[in-house]
Structure formats: C-alpha cells, structure tokens
Backbone as numpy.savetxt, mean C-alpha at the origin, in Angstrom:
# Nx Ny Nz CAx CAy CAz Cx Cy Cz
-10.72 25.37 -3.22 -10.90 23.99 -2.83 -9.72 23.19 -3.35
-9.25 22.53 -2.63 -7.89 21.56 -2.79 -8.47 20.43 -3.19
-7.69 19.84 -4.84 -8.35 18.40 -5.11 -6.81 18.33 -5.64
-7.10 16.72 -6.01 -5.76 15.77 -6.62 -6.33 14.94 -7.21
-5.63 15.20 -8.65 -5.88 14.30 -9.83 -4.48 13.60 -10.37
-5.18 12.69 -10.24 -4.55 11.40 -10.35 -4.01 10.36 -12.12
-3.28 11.27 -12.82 -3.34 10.80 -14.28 -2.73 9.38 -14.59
-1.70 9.78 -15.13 -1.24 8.76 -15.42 0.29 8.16 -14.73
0.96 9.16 -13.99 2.24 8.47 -13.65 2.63 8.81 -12.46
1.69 7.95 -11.46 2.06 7.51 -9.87 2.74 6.38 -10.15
3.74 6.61 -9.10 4.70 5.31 -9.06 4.26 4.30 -8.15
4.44 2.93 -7.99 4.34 1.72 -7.28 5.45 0.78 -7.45
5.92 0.73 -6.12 7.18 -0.45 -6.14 6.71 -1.62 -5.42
6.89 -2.87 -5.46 7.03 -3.57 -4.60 8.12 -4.88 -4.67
8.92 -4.39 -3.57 10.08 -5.41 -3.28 11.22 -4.82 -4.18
11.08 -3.69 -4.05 12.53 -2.64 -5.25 11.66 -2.75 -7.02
10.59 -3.37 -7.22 10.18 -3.76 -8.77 9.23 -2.76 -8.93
9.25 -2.11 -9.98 8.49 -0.74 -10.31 6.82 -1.55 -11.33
5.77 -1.79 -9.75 4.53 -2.31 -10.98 3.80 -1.53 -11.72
4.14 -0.06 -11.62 3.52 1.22 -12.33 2.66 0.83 -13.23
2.27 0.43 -13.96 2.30 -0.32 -15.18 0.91 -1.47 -15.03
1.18 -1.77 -13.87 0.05 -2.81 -13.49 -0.78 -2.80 -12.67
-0.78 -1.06 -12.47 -1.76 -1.16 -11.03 -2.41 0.16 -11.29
-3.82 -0.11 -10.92 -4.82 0.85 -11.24 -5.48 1.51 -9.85
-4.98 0.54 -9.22 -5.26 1.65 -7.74 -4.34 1.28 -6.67
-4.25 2.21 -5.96 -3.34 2.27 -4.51 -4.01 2.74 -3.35
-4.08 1.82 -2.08 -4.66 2.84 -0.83 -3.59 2.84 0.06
-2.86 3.58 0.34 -2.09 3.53 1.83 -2.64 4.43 3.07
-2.99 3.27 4.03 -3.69 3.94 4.93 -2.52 3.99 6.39
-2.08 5.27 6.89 -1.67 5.34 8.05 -2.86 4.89 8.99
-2.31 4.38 10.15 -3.44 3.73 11.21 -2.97 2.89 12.63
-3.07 3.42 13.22 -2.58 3.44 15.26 -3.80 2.45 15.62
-3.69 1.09 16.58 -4.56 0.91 16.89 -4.90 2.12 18.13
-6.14 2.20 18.37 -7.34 2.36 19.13 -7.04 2.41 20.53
-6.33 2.41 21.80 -6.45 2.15 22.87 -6.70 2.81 24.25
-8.17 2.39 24.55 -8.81 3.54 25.50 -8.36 3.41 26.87
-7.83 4.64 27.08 -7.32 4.81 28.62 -8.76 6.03 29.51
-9.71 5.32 29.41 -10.56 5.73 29.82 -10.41 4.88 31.46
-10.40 6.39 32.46 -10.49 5.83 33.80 -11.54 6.22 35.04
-11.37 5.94 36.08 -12.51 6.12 36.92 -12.57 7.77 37.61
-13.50 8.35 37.25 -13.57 9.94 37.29 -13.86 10.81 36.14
-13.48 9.94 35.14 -13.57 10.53 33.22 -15.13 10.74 33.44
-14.95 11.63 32.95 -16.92 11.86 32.11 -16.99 11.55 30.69
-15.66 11.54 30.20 -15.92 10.79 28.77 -14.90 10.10 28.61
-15.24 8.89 27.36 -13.84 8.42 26.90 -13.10 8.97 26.69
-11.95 8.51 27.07 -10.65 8.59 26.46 -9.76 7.99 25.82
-8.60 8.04 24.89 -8.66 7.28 23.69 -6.81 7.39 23.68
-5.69 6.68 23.45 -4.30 6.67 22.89 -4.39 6.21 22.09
-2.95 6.15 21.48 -2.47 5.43 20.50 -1.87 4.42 20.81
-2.04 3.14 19.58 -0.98 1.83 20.68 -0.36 1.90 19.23
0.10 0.31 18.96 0.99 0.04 17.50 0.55 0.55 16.40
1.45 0.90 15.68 0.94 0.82 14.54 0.13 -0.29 13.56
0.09 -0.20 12.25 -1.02 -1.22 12.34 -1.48 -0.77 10.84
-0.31 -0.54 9.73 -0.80 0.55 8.58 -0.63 -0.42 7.72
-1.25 -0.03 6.08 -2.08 -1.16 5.29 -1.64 -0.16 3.73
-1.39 -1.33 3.26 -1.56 -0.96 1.65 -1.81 -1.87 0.64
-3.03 -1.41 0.11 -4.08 -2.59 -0.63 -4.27 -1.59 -2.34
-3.25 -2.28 -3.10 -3.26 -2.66 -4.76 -4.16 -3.42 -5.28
-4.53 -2.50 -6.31 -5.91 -3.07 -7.34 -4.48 -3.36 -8.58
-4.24 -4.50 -9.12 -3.29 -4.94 -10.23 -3.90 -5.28 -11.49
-3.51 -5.50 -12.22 -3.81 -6.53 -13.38 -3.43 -7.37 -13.07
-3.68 -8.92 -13.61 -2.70 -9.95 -13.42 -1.92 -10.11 -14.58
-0.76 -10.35 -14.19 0.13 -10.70 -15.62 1.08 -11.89 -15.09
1.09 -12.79 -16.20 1.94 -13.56 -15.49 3.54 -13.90 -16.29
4.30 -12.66 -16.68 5.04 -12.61 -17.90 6.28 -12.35 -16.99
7.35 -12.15 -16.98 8.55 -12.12 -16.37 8.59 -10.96 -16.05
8.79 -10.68 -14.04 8.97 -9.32 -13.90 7.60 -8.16 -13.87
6.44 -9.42 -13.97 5.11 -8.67 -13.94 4.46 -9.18 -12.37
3.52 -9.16 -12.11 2.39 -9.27 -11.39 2.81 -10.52 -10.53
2.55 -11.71 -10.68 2.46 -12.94 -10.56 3.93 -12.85 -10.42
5.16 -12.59 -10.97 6.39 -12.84 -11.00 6.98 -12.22 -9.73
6.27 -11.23 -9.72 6.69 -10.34 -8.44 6.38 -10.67 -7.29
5.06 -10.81 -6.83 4.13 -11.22 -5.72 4.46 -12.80 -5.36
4.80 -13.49 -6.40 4.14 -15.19 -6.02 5.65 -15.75 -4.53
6.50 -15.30 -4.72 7.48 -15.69 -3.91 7.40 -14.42 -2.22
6.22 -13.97 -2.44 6.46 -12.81 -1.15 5.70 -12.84 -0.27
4.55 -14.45 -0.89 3.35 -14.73 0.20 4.16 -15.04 1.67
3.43 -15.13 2.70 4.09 -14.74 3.95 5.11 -14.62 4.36
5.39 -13.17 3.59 7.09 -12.72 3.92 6.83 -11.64 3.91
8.03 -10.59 4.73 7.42 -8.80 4.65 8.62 -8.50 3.22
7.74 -7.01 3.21 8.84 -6.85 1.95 8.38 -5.13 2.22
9.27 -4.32 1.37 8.92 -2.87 1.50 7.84 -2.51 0.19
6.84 -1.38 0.16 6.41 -0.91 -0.91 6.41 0.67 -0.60
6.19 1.22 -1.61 6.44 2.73 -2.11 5.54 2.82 -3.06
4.23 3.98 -2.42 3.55 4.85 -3.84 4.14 6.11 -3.62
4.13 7.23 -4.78 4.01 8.24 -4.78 2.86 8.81 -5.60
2.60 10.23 -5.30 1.55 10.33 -6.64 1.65 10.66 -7.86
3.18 11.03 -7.98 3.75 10.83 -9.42 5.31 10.92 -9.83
5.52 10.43 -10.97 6.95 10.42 -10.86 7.42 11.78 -10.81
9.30 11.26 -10.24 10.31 12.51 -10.22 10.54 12.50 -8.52
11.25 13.30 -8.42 11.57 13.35 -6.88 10.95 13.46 -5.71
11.13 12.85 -4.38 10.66 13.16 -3.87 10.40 14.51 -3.43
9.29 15.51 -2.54 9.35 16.74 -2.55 7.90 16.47 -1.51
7.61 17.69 -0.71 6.54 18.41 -0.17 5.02 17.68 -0.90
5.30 18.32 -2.38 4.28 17.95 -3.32 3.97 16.53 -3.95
4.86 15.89 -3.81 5.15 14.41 -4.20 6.25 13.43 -2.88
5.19 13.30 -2.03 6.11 12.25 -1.14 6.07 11.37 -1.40
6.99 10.47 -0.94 7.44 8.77 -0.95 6.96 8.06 0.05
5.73 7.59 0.05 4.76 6.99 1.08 5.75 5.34 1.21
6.04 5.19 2.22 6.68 3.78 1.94 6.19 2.80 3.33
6.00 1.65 3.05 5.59 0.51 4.34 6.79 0.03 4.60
7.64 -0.57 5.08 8.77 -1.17 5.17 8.93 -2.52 5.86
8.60 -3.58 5.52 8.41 -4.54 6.27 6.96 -5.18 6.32
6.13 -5.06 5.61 4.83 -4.90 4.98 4.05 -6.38 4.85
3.86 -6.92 5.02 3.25 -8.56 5.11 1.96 -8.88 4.56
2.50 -9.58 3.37 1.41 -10.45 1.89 1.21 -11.58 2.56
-0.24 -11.09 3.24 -0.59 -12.88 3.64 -1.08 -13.76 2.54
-1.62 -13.17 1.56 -2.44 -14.27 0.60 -2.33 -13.19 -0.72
-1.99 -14.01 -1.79 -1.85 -13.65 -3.20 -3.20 -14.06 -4.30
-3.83 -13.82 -4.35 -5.26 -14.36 -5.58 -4.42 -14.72 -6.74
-4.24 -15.82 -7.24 -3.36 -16.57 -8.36 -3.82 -16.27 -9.87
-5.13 -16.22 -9.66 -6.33 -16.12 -10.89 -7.75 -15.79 -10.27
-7.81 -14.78 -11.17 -9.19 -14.15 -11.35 -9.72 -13.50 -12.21
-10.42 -14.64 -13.07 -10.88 -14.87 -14.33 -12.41 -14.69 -14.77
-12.97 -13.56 -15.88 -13.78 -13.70 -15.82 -13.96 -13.31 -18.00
-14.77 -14.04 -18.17 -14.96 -14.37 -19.53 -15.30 -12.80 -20.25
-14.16 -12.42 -20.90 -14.12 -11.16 -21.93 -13.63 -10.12 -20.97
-13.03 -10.07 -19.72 -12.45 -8.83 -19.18 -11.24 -9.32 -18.89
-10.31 -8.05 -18.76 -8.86 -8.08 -18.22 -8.79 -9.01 -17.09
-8.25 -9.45 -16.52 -8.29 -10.39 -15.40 -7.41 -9.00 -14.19
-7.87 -9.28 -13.05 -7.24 -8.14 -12.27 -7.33 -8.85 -10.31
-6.49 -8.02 -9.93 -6.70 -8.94 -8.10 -6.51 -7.54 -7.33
-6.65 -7.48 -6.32 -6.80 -7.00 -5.04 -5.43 -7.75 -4.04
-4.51 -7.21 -3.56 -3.44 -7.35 -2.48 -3.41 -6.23 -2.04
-3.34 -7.35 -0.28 -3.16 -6.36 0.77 -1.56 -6.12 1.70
-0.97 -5.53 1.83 0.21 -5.72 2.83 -0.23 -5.07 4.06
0.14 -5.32 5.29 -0.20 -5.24 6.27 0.75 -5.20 7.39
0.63 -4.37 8.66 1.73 -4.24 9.73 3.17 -3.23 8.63
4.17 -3.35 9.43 5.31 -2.69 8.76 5.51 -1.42 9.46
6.74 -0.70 9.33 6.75 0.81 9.28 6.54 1.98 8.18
5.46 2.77 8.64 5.08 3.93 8.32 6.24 4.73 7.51
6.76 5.33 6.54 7.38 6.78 6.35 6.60 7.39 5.48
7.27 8.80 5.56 6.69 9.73 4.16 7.77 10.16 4.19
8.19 10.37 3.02 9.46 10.80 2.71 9.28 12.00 1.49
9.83 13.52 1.89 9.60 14.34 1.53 11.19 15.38 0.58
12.29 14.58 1.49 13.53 15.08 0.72 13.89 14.36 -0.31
14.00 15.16 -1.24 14.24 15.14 -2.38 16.10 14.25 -2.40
C-alpha cells in the first residue's frame, strides 16, 4: 500500500518568499472545468475538458513581523502571483515535484483571526493560473 507522510520539511513559496515556516497545510488541486458535449443520439453523457481552473488553498499562521505572513500576502490582494509546494525539501525529482500555479489570484486576505489563548491562523485561497509539475531536477 502506497502512503505519504508528511513531516516536517515541505516547502511553500509565495511570490519567490519561502513561508515554510508558517504554513501547516497545503492543497493544490489540478482541475479542468466540466464541459458536456453530450449530443443527439448519445445514450449517455458525455463530458470534455474546457479551462483550466486550478486552486491552492494555505492553512498559515498569522504573523505580522517582516517577511512573514501578513508581510507577504497584504500587497498581493487582487493581483496574480506564482506559488510552489513541494513535499519536501532538495531537488526537484520524480519523488519530490515542484507543484507550481503561476499567475495564481488572492482575491481576499483574512487580516486577523483571533481567538482568546490560541495561535491565531487564516485560510488563503489562489485561484485560476497555470498548472506545472516540475520533475527535473
């Protein structure tokens, strides 16, 4: 059975800035919209691919210290920018690709989210962009 564990040193960039450090989760989802070319004679749907349409949504801490969280994000609200996870450091390779969005669009930044005796932490999404995986080293 094939599993992946996830320790301590996946990388996260966003906008060339390494948030490694500040982020406790990563989803990058590849994703085509949906578009049915279902026609007259089909006995079943039928289904293409249209745009792309791929997403990458960071669980952070907030920090608001130079070069952290808040420092990084607050100037990138509706602007595209590139991001990059891998699942851990060192080169790219087969075993460790360079998942990257390129052009990636932060509609909305959560400024503060505060709750009495825990770390404070946010949820960002980037959205649209181009797809790679990058596998050469």
């Amino acid at each position: 059975m094939a599993t992946s564990t996830y320790l301590s040193n996946p990388v996260v960039t966003v906008n060339s800035v390494d948030i490694s450090d500040q982020c406790t989760a990563a989803t990058f989802t590849q994703r085509v919209d949906q578009l049915e070319s279902t026609a007259f004679g089909d006995t079943a749907r039928k289904y293409t691919a249209g745009l792309g349409n791929h997403e990458v949504t960071l669980s952070l801490y907030m920090s608001y210290a130079a070069s952290e969280t808040y420092a990084t994000l607050k100037d990138l609200v509706g602007t595209t920018t590139n991001i990059v996870v891998k699942p851990a450091s060192g080169a790219d390779s087969a075993t460790n690709p360079g998942f990257t969005l390129t052009g990636g669009f932060l509609a909305e930044l959560p400024v503060i989210n505060a709750t009495m005796g825990e770390l404070s932490t946010i949820d960002v999404t980037f959205v649209g962009g181009t797809y790679t995986a990058d596998v050469t080293p």
